[in-house]
PDB file of C-alpha atoms and ligand atoms in Angstrom:
ATOM      1  CA  UNK A 208     -13.882  34.535 -48.194  1.00 37.00           C
ATOM      2  CA  UNK A 209     -13.168  35.996 -50.133  1.00 36.00           C
ATOM      3  CA  UNK A 210      -9.892  37.089 -50.373  1.00 36.00           C
ATOM      4  CA  UNK A 211      -8.291  40.364 -49.334  1.00 38.00           C
ATOM      5  CA  UNK A 212     -11.935  40.503 -47.591  1.00 41.00           C
ATOM      6  CA  UNK A 213     -11.287  43.349 -44.256  1.00 44.00           C
ATOM      7  CA  UNK A 214     -13.813  41.275 -41.531  1.00 45.00           C
ATOM      8  CA  UNK A 215     -16.265  43.105 -40.339  1.00 52.00           C
ATOM      9  CA  UNK A 216     -17.257  41.625 -38.278  1.00 82.00           C
ATOM     10  CA  UNK A 217     -15.558  40.031 -35.235  1.00 88.00           C
ATOM     11  CA  UNK A 218     -14.449  37.019 -34.021  1.00 95.00           C
ATOM     12  CA  UNK A 219     -16.740  33.591 -33.360  1.00 97.00           C
ATOM     13  CA  UNK A 220     -13.875  31.430 -31.506  1.00 98.00           C
ATOM     14  CA  UNK A 221     -11.661  33.227 -29.099  1.00 98.00           C
ATOM     15  CA  UNK A 222      -8.989  30.942 -27.562  1.00 98.00           C
ATOM     16  CA  UNK A 223      -7.077  31.941 -24.732  1.00 98.00           C
ATOM     17  CA  UNK A 224      -4.053  30.570 -23.672  1.00 98.00           C
ATOM     18  CA  UNK A 225      -4.264  31.939 -19.997  1.00 98.00           C
ATOM     19  CA  UNK A 226      -0.900  33.585 -18.938  1.00 98.00           C
ATOM     20  CA  UNK A 227       1.461  34.661 -16.062  1.00 98.00           C
ATOM     21  CA  UNK A 228      -0.858  33.645 -13.119  1.00 98.00           C
ATOM     22  CA  UNK A 229       2.825  32.844 -10.701  1.00 98.00           C
ATOM     23  CA  UNK A 230       4.469  35.890 -11.280  1.00 98.00           C
ATOM     24  CA  UNK A 231       1.673  37.752 -10.417  1.00 98.00           C
ATOM     25  CA  UNK A 232       1.347  36.181  -7.612  1.00 98.00           C
ATOM     26  CA  UNK A 233       4.667  36.380  -7.113  1.00 98.00           C
ATOM     27  CA  UNK A 234       5.481  39.571  -7.433  1.00 98.00           C
ATOM     28  CA  UNK A 235       2.617  40.147  -4.584  1.00 98.00           C
ATOM     29  CA  UNK A 236       5.070  37.951  -2.609  1.00 98.00           C
ATOM     30  CA  UNK A 237       1.717  35.944  -2.179  1.00 98.00           C
ATOM     31  CA  UNK A 238       2.223  31.415  -3.199  1.00 98.00           C
ATOM     32  CA  UNK A 239       2.023  30.823  -6.820  1.00 98.00           C
ATOM     33  CA  UNK A 240      -1.203  28.801  -6.397  1.00 98.00           C
ATOM     34  CA  UNK A 241      -2.614  32.270  -5.115  1.00 98.00           C
ATOM     35  CA  UNK A 242      -2.563  33.707  -8.884  1.00 98.00           C
ATOM     36  CA  UNK A 243      -4.114  30.439 -10.407  1.00 98.00           C
ATOM     37  CA  UNK A 244      -7.319  31.657  -7.538  1.00 98.00           C
ATOM     38  CA  UNK A 245      -7.259  35.190  -8.673  1.00 98.00           C
ATOM     39  CA  UNK A 246      -7.195  33.735 -12.875  1.00 98.00           C
ATOM     40  CA  UNK A 247      -9.984  31.556 -12.496  1.00 98.00           C
ATOM     41  CA  UNK A 248     -12.142  35.100 -11.432  1.00 97.00           C
ATOM     42  CA  UNK A 249     -10.760  36.502 -15.025  1.00 98.00           C
ATOM     43  CA  UNK A 250     -12.660  33.712 -16.805  1.00 98.00           C
ATOM     44  CA  UNK A 251     -15.315  34.076 -15.189  1.00 95.00           C
ATOM     45  CA  UNK A 252     -16.241  37.284 -15.854  1.00 97.00           C
ATOM     46  CA  UNK A 253     -14.620  36.759 -19.447  1.00 98.00           C
ATOM     47  CA  UNK A 254     -16.890  33.809 -20.064  1.00 98.00           C
ATOM     48  CA  UNK A 255     -19.814  36.982 -19.659  1.00 97.00           C
ATOM     49  CA  UNK A 256     -18.165  38.957 -22.224  1.00 98.00           C
ATOM     50  CA  UNK A 257     -19.265  36.579 -24.754  1.00 98.00           C
ATOM     51  CA  UNK A 258     -22.341  37.688 -25.468  1.00 97.00           C
ATOM     52  CA  UNK A 259     -22.062  40.678 -26.008  1.00 96.00           C
ATOM     53  CA  UNK A 260     -19.190  40.798 -28.482  1.00 96.00           C
ATOM     54  CA  UNK A 261     -21.121  38.402 -30.711  1.00 96.00           C
ATOM     55  CA  UNK A 262     -17.969  35.647 -29.292  1.00 97.00           C
ATOM     56  CA  UNK A 263     -20.530  32.216 -29.505  1.00 98.00           C
ATOM     57  CA  UNK A 264     -17.507  29.856 -28.845  1.00 98.00           C
ATOM     58  CA  UNK A 265     -14.477  30.258 -25.669  1.00 98.00           C
ATOM     59  CA  UNK A 266     -11.891  27.558 -25.182  1.00 99.00           C
ATOM     60  CA  UNK A 267      -9.275  28.750 -22.972  1.00 99.00           C
ATOM     61  CA  UNK A 268      -6.054  26.312 -21.255  1.00 98.00           C
ATOM     62  CA  UNK A 269      -6.664  25.981 -18.545  1.00 98.00           C
ATOM     63  CA  UNK A 270      -4.388  22.897 -18.060  1.00 98.00           C
ATOM     64  CA  UNK A 271      -1.396  21.285 -20.590  1.00 98.00           C
ATOM     65  CA  UNK A 272      -0.138  18.169 -21.103  1.00 98.00           C
ATOM     66  CA  UNK A 273       3.152  20.151 -19.651  1.00 97.00           C
ATOM     67  CA  UNK A 274       1.619  21.657 -16.571  1.00 98.00           C
ATOM     68  CA  UNK A 275       2.593  17.998 -14.588  1.00 98.00           C
ATOM     69  CA  UNK A 276       5.452  18.413 -14.697  1.00 98.00           C
ATOM     70  CA  UNK A 277       5.342  21.322 -11.793  1.00 98.00           C
ATOM     71  CA  UNK A 278       5.866  20.999  -8.037  1.00 98.00           C
ATOM     72  CA  UNK A 279       3.058  18.324  -6.910  1.00 98.00           C
ATOM     73  CA  UNK A 280       2.550  20.678  -4.302  1.00 98.00           C
ATOM     74  CA  UNK A 281       1.359  23.048  -7.701  1.00 98.00           C
ATOM     75  CA  UNK A 282      -0.895  19.763  -9.708  1.00 98.00           C
ATOM     76  CA  UNK A 283      -2.715  19.184  -6.846  1.00 98.00           C
ATOM     77  CA  UNK A 284      -4.133  22.640  -6.342  1.00 98.00           C
ATOM     78  CA  UNK A 285      -4.581  23.372  -9.482  1.00 98.00           C
ATOM     79  CA  UNK A 286      -7.229  20.478  -9.475  1.00 98.00           C
ATOM     80  CA  UNK A 287      -8.821  21.044  -6.453  1.00 98.00           C
ATOM     81  CA  UNK A 288      -9.269  24.905  -7.172  1.00 98.00           C
ATOM     82  CA  UNK A 289     -11.659  22.792 -11.140  1.00 98.00           C
ATOM     83  CA  UNK A 290     -13.467  21.129  -8.904  1.00 98.00           C
ATOM     84  CA  UNK A 291     -14.013  24.382  -6.882  1.00 98.00           C
ATOM     85  CA  UNK A 292     -14.282  26.036  -9.915  1.00 98.00           C
ATOM     86  CA  UNK A 293     -17.277  23.401 -11.692  1.00 98.00           C
ATOM     87  CA  UNK A 294     -19.322  22.717  -7.814  1.00 98.00           C
ATOM     88  CA  UNK A 295     -19.426  26.827  -7.793  1.00 98.00           C
ATOM     89  CA  UNK A 296     -19.782  28.264 -10.916  1.00 98.00           C
ATOM     90  CA  UNK A 297     -22.505  24.811 -12.401  1.00 98.00           C
ATOM     91  CA  UNK A 298     -25.508  26.672 -11.093  1.00 98.00           C
ATOM     92  CA  UNK A 299     -24.563  29.905 -12.715  1.00 98.00           C
ATOM     93  CA  UNK A 300     -23.049  28.720 -16.025  1.00 98.00           C
ATOM     94  CA  UNK A 301     -27.008  26.855 -17.134  1.00 98.00           C
ATOM     95  CA  UNK A 302     -28.477  29.664 -16.114  1.00 98.00           C
ATOM     96  CA  UNK A 303     -26.626  32.486 -18.370  1.00 98.00           C
ATOM     97  CA  UNK A 304     -26.878  29.696 -21.383  1.00 98.00           C
ATOM     98  CA  UNK A 305     -23.154  28.672 -21.070  1.00 98.00           C
ATOM     99  CA  UNK A 306     -23.414  25.243 -23.048  1.00 98.00           C
ATOM    100  CA  UNK A 307     -19.494  23.512 -21.154  1.00 98.00           C
ATOM    101  CA  UNK A 308     -17.092  21.422 -22.780  1.00 98.00           C
ATOM    102  CA  UNK A 309     -13.968  19.801 -21.902  1.00 98.00           C
ATOM    103  CA  UNK A 310     -10.816  19.681 -24.480  1.00 98.00           C
ATOM    104  CA  UNK A 311      -8.314  16.324 -23.398  1.00 98.00           C
ATOM    105  CA  UNK A 312      -6.871  13.519 -22.067  1.00 98.00           C
ATOM    106  CA  UNK A 313      -9.121  12.579 -18.888  1.00 97.00           C
ATOM    107  CA  UNK A 314      -8.208   9.761 -18.175  1.00 93.00           C
ATOM    108  CA  UNK A 315      -4.855  10.887 -16.454  1.00 94.00           C
ATOM    109  CA  UNK A 316      -8.422  13.012 -14.364  1.00 98.00           C
ATOM    110  CA  UNK A 317      -9.108  12.049 -10.379  1.00 97.00           C
ATOM    111  CA  UNK A 318     -12.285  10.478 -11.194  1.00 98.00           C
ATOM    112  CA  UNK A 319     -13.952  13.313  -8.491  1.00 98.00           C
ATOM    113  CA  UNK A 320     -12.900  15.800 -11.119  1.00 98.00           C
ATOM    114  CA  UNK A 321     -13.809  13.802 -13.985  1.00 98.00           C
ATOM    115  CA  UNK A 322     -17.941  12.684 -12.326  1.00 98.00           C
ATOM    116  CA  UNK A 323     -17.647  16.790 -12.272  1.00 98.00           C
ATOM    117  CA  UNK A 324     -16.546  17.928 -15.722  1.00 98.00           C
ATOM    118  CA  UNK A 325     -18.633  15.180 -16.861  1.00 98.00           C
ATOM    119  CA  UNK A 326     -21.943  16.767 -15.345  1.00 98.00           C
ATOM    120  CA  UNK A 327     -21.229  19.959 -16.022  1.00 98.00           C
ATOM    121  CA  UNK A 328     -21.353  18.727 -19.888  1.00 98.00           C
ATOM    122  CA  UNK A 329     -24.707  17.480 -19.299  1.00 98.00           C
ATOM    123  CA  UNK A 330     -26.269  19.395 -17.090  1.00 98.00           C
ATOM    124  CA  UNK A 331     -26.208  22.827 -20.153  1.00 98.00           C
ATOM    125  CA  UNK A 332     -25.429  20.159 -23.614  1.00 98.00           C
ATOM    126  CA  UNK A 333     -28.949  22.094 -23.958  1.00 98.00           C
ATOM    127  CA  UNK A 334     -27.445  25.847 -23.660  1.00 98.00           C
ATOM    128  CA  UNK A 335     -26.241  27.702 -26.832  1.00 98.00           C
ATOM    129  CA  UNK A 336     -25.771  32.016 -25.946  1.00 98.00           C
ATOM    130  CA  UNK A 337     -21.681  30.948 -25.217  1.00 98.00           C
ATOM    131  CA  UNK A 338     -19.831  27.559 -25.873  1.00 98.00           C
ATOM    132  CA  UNK A 339     -17.174  27.473 -23.076  1.00 98.00           C
ATOM    133  CA  UNK A 340     -14.671  24.283 -23.702  1.00 99.00           C
ATOM    134  CA  UNK A 341     -11.575  24.239 -21.381  1.00 99.00           C
ATOM    135  CA  UNK A 342      -8.731  22.566 -21.978  1.00 99.00           C
ATOM    136  CA  UNK A 343      -7.459  20.427 -19.298  1.00 98.00           C
ATOM    137  CA  UNK A 344      -4.490  17.781 -19.513  1.00 98.00           C
ATOM    138  CA  UNK A 345      -4.595  19.086 -23.106  1.00 98.00           C
ATOM    139  CA  UNK A 346      -1.709  19.128 -25.884  1.00 98.00           C
ATOM    140  CA  UNK A 347      -2.415  20.160 -29.326  1.00 98.00           C
ATOM    141  CA  UNK A 348       0.199  17.364 -29.796  1.00 98.00           C
ATOM    142  CA  UNK A 349      -1.785  14.756 -27.810  1.00 98.00           C
ATOM    143  CA  UNK A 350      -4.308  15.403 -29.474  1.00 98.00           C
ATOM    144  CA  UNK A 351      -3.526  14.098 -33.090  1.00 98.00           C
ATOM    145  CA  UNK A 352      -1.706  11.248 -31.787  1.00 98.00           C
ATOM    146  CA  UNK A 353      -5.312  10.214 -29.559  1.00 98.00           C
ATOM    147  CA  UNK A 354      -7.096  11.229 -33.417  1.00 98.00           C
ATOM    148  CA  UNK A 355      -4.759   9.264 -35.052  1.00 98.00           C
ATOM    149  CA  UNK A 356      -5.171   5.925 -33.635  1.00 98.00           C
ATOM    150  CA  UNK A 357      -8.978   6.275 -33.805  1.00 98.00           C
ATOM    151  CA  UNK A 358      -8.794   7.165 -37.519  1.00 98.00           C
ATOM    152  CA  UNK A 359      -6.320   3.602 -37.507  1.00 98.00           C
ATOM    153  CA  UNK A 360      -8.569   2.194 -35.993  1.00 98.00           C
ATOM    154  CA  UNK A 361     -11.407   2.719 -38.295  1.00 98.00           C
ATOM    155  CA  UNK A 362      -8.940   1.729 -40.903  1.00 98.00           C
ATOM    156  CA  UNK A 363      -8.381  -1.074 -39.300  1.00 98.00           C
ATOM    157  CA  UNK A 364     -12.476  -2.860 -38.529  1.00 98.00           C
ATOM    158  CA  UNK A 365     -13.104  -1.310 -43.037  1.00 98.00           C
ATOM    159  CA  UNK A 366     -15.445   1.563 -41.318  1.00 98.00           C
ATOM    160  CA  UNK A 367     -11.949   3.940 -43.099  1.00 98.00           C
ATOM    161  CA  UNK A 368     -10.678   3.868 -47.012  1.00 98.00           C
ATOM    162  CA  UNK A 369      -7.097   5.116 -45.772  1.00 97.00           C
ATOM    163  CA  UNK A 370      -7.259   6.611 -49.815  1.00 97.00           C
ATOM    164  CA  UNK A 371     -10.368   8.250 -48.443  1.00 97.00           C
ATOM    165  CA  UNK A 372      -7.847  10.381 -46.008  1.00 97.00           C
ATOM    166  CA  UNK A 373      -8.754  13.688 -46.034  1.00 96.00           C
ATOM    167  CA  UNK A 374      -7.872  17.222 -44.184  1.00 96.00           C
ATOM    168  CA  UNK A 375     -10.989  17.240 -43.216  1.00 97.00           C
ATOM    169  CA  UNK A 376     -10.969  13.276 -42.332  1.00 98.00           C
ATOM    170  CA  UNK A 377      -8.489  14.177 -38.974  1.00 97.00           C
ATOM    171  CA  UNK A 378     -10.117  16.565 -37.735  1.00 98.00           C
ATOM    172  CA  UNK A 379     -13.738  14.840 -36.625  1.00 98.00           C
ATOM    173  CA  UNK A 380     -11.800  12.734 -35.120  1.00 98.00           C
ATOM    174  CA  UNK A 381     -10.160  15.639 -32.864  1.00 98.00           C
ATOM    175  CA  UNK A 382     -11.775  16.281 -29.622  1.00 98.00           C
ATOM    176  CA  UNK A 383     -13.271  19.794 -30.679  1.00 98.00           C
ATOM    177  CA  UNK A 384     -14.813  17.731 -33.608  1.00 98.00           C
ATOM    178  CA  UNK A 385     -17.978  19.900 -32.821  1.00 98.00           C
ATOM    179  CA  UNK A 386     -16.813  23.299 -33.210  1.00 98.00           C
ATOM    180  CA  UNK A 387     -15.596  26.398 -35.698  1.00 98.00           C
ATOM    181  CA  UNK A 388     -11.549  26.916 -36.135  1.00 98.00           C
ATOM    182  CA  UNK A 389     -10.560  29.825 -34.026  1.00 98.00           C
ATOM    183  CA  UNK A 390     -10.650  33.396 -35.119  1.00 97.00           C
ATOM    184  CA  UNK A 391      -8.663  34.671 -32.791  1.00 97.00           C
ATOM    185  CA  UNK A 392      -5.775  33.156 -30.203  1.00 98.00           C
ATOM    186  CA  UNK A 393      -5.080  35.156 -27.231  1.00 98.00           C
ATOM    187  CA  UNK A 394      -1.855  34.380 -24.871  1.00 98.00           C
ATOM    188  CA  UNK A 395      -1.255  36.699 -22.255  1.00 98.00           C
ATOM    189  CA  UNK A 396       2.258  38.207 -20.442  1.00 98.00           C
ATOM    190  CA  UNK A 397       4.182  38.324 -22.853  1.00 98.00           C
ATOM    191  CA  UNK A 398       5.668  35.104 -23.627  1.00 96.00           C
ATOM    192  CA  UNK A 399       5.064  35.224 -27.559  1.00 96.00           C
ATOM    193  CA  UNK A 400       5.321  31.145 -28.373  1.00 95.00           C
ATOM    194  CA  UNK A 401       0.742  28.632 -29.091  1.00 96.00           C
ATOM    195  CA  UNK A 402       2.815  26.216 -26.188  1.00 97.00           C
ATOM    196  CA  UNK A 403       1.421  23.358 -27.708  1.00 98.00           C
ATOM    197  CA  UNK A 404      -2.424  24.933 -28.532  1.00 98.00           C
ATOM    198  CA  UNK A 405      -4.649  23.795 -30.886  1.00 98.00           C
ATOM    199  CA  UNK A 406      -2.373  23.586 -33.907  1.00 98.00           C
ATOM    200  CA  UNK A 407      -4.842  21.690 -36.128  1.00 98.00           C
ATOM    201  CA  UNK A 408      -7.184  23.947 -35.542  1.00 98.00           C
ATOM    202  CA  UNK A 409      -5.427  27.272 -35.295  1.00 98.00           C
ATOM    203  CA  UNK A 410      -4.177  26.843 -39.032  1.00 97.00           C
ATOM    204  CA  UNK A 411      -5.586  30.387 -40.045  1.00 95.00           C
ATOM    205  CA  UNK A 412      -6.398  31.673 -36.833  1.00 97.00           C
ATOM    206  CA  UNK A 413      -5.238  35.236 -35.356  1.00 96.00           C
ATOM    207  CA  UNK A 414      -2.984  35.729 -33.250  1.00 97.00           C
ATOM    208  CA  UNK A 415      -2.878  38.443 -30.409  1.00 97.00           C
ATOM    209  CA  UNK A 416      -0.188  38.758 -27.595  1.00 98.00           C
ATOM    210  CA  UNK A 417      -0.092  41.089 -24.515  1.00 98.00           C
ATOM    211  CA  UNK A 418       1.841  41.370 -21.910  1.00 98.00           C
ATOM    212  CA  UNK A 419      -1.117  42.085 -19.659  1.00 98.00           C
ATOM    213  CA  UNK A 420      -0.768  38.643 -17.297  1.00 98.00           C
ATOM    214  CA  UNK A 421      -3.993  36.870 -16.571  1.00 98.00           C
ATOM    215  CA  UNK A 422      -5.316  37.847 -13.202  1.00 98.00           C
ATOM    216  CA  UNK A 423      -4.978  41.563 -14.258  1.00 98.00           C
ATOM    217  CA  UNK A 424      -6.589  40.926 -17.976  1.00 98.00           C
ATOM    218  CA  UNK A 425     -10.010  43.019 -18.166  1.00 98.00           C
ATOM    219  CA  UNK A 426     -12.665  43.034 -19.786  1.00 97.00           C
ATOM    220  CA  UNK A 427     -12.315  45.969 -21.300  1.00 98.00           C
ATOM    221  CA  UNK A 428      -8.927  45.149 -23.094  1.00 98.00           C
ATOM    222  CA  UNK A 429     -10.937  41.948 -24.069  1.00 98.00           C
ATOM    223  CA  UNK A 430     -13.155  44.057 -25.429  1.00 97.00           C
ATOM    224  CA  UNK A 431     -10.784  45.888 -27.844  1.00 97.00           C
ATOM    225  CA  UNK A 432      -8.322  43.201 -28.690  1.00 97.00           C
ATOM    226  CA  UNK A 433     -12.240  42.060 -30.429  1.00 96.00           C
ATOM    227  CA  UNK A 434     -12.806  44.746 -30.938  1.00 94.00           C
ATOM    228  CA  UNK A 435      -9.828  45.150 -32.729  1.00 94.00           C
ATOM    229  CA  UNK A 436      -9.990  42.058 -35.075  1.00 92.00           C
ATOM    230  CA  UNK A 437     -13.379  42.991 -37.503  1.00 79.00           C
ATOM    231  CA  UNK A 438     -10.058  45.464 -39.431  1.00 66.00           C
ATOM    232  CA  UNK A 439      -7.834  42.558 -40.217  1.00 71.00           C
ATOM    233  CA  UNK A 440      -7.945  41.073 -43.434  1.00 68.00           C
ATOM    234  CA  UNK A 441      -7.455  37.115 -43.684  1.00 71.00           C
ATOM    235  CA  UNK A 442      -6.594  35.507 -47.131  1.00 68.00           C
ATOM    236  CA  UNK A 443      -5.978  31.975 -45.275  1.00 74.00           C
ATOM    237  CA  UNK A 444      -3.202  31.887 -48.404  1.00 73.00           C
ATOM    238  CA  UNK A 445      -5.106  33.860 -51.732  1.00 76.00           C
ATOM    239  CA  UNK A 446      -2.904  36.544 -53.646  1.00 72.00           C
ATOM    240  CA  UNK A 447      -4.900  39.821 -52.909  1.00 67.00           C
ATOM    241  CA  UNK A 448      -7.601  40.515 -55.898  1.00 64.00           C
TER     242      UNK A 448
HETATM  243  C1  FPP B 262      -0.213  29.970 -16.169  1.00 85.46           C
HETATM  244  O1  FPP B 262      -0.521  30.749 -16.256  1.00 85.46           O
HETATM  245  C2  FPP B 262      -1.030  28.776 -15.604  1.00 85.46           C
HETATM  246  C3  FPP B 262      -2.283  27.460 -15.527  1.00 85.46           C
HETATM  247  C4  FPP B 262      -1.421  27.081 -16.093  1.00 85.46           C
HETATM  248  C5  FPP B 262      -2.888  27.317 -15.204  1.00 85.46           C
HETATM  249  C6  FPP B 262      -4.271  28.256 -15.930  1.00 85.46           C
HETATM  250  C7  FPP B 262      -5.583  28.713 -14.723  1.00 85.46           C
HETATM  251  C8  FPP B 262      -5.873  29.991 -14.243  1.00 85.46           C
HETATM  252  C9  FPP B 262      -6.138  30.664 -15.456  1.00 85.46           C
HETATM  253  C10 FPP B 262      -7.411  29.469 -13.304  1.00 85.46           C
HETATM  254  C11 FPP B 262      -8.606  28.578 -13.157  1.00 85.46           C
HETATM  255  C12 FPP B 262      -8.610  27.440 -14.930  1.00 85.46           C
HETATM  256  C13 FPP B 262      -9.909  27.976 -14.443  1.00 85.46           C
HETATM  257  C14 FPP B 262     -11.029  26.814 -15.460  1.00 85.46           C
HETATM  258  C15 FPP B 262     -10.817  27.206 -13.141  1.00 85.46           C
HETATM  259  P1  FPP B 262       1.412  30.456 -15.655  1.00 85.46           P
HETATM  260  O2  FPP B 262       1.693  29.342 -13.859  1.00 85.46           O
HETATM  261  O3  FPP B 262       2.523  29.520 -15.758  1.00 85.46           O
HETATM  262  O4  FPP B 262       1.980  31.721 -14.540  1.00 85.46           O
HETATM  263  P2  FPP B 262       3.748  31.833 -15.100  1.00 85.46           P
HETATM  264  O5  FPP B 262       4.262  32.118 -16.206  1.00 85.46           O
HETATM  265  O6  FPP B 262       3.911  33.511 -14.448  1.00 85.46           O
HETATM  266  O7  FPP B 262       4.435  31.192 -14.405  1.00 85.46           O
END
């Protein structure tokens, strides 16, 4: 893209840090898991909103490598919610043309969940309307470390020369290797942090931090943010002409 060019197209790839479920529930005197269940309903609405907005790729942060530090009740409740979500939504996602992928380290997840994730990826693999990527047990640093390990193995077995390693090489080893970089990263709940999400991939992303707690994040608000993106100037480090 030329320097200082106005974006008159929307963001093709939006990534979301869905924050605020716990506070949303606690402000209602309910357990944190109640907030996560309400948050899962929002996921469905936001996925549906993507196609008319021209958002082809949506990547959502569902569980971080740091989230294991939460109570056993919350962690197992979230894992059970992911299984439930996949069982309940699989048919609809397939029918609506959504291609689902998961990123993150699967090794720590339970076998039942892994099997459901594999199956959902397989049954939606021909879809191309919207590409939904769900990050579970995902951390940006962990992803770069795992990618580097695989890259180092290729150097060790002679299929990659150290001199050939450049900015194009590492992303081929990332979990997101088939995805474009995010254009826009949204974080809900008033926190202005990126919390280890898509560190490499978001180098040139625009950020939008909103106060709304995730269970209250409506498709209208999503639409407004995506619409406003068209007016942003992205310079990719260049000086305006
Ligand atoms: C952060 O809010 C949210 C999470 C750690 C979980 C995200 C999960 C969902 C939105 C639900 C299910 C998702 C799918 C894909 C089915 P928080 O709990 O840290 O909120 P707080 O900062 O208010 O405590």
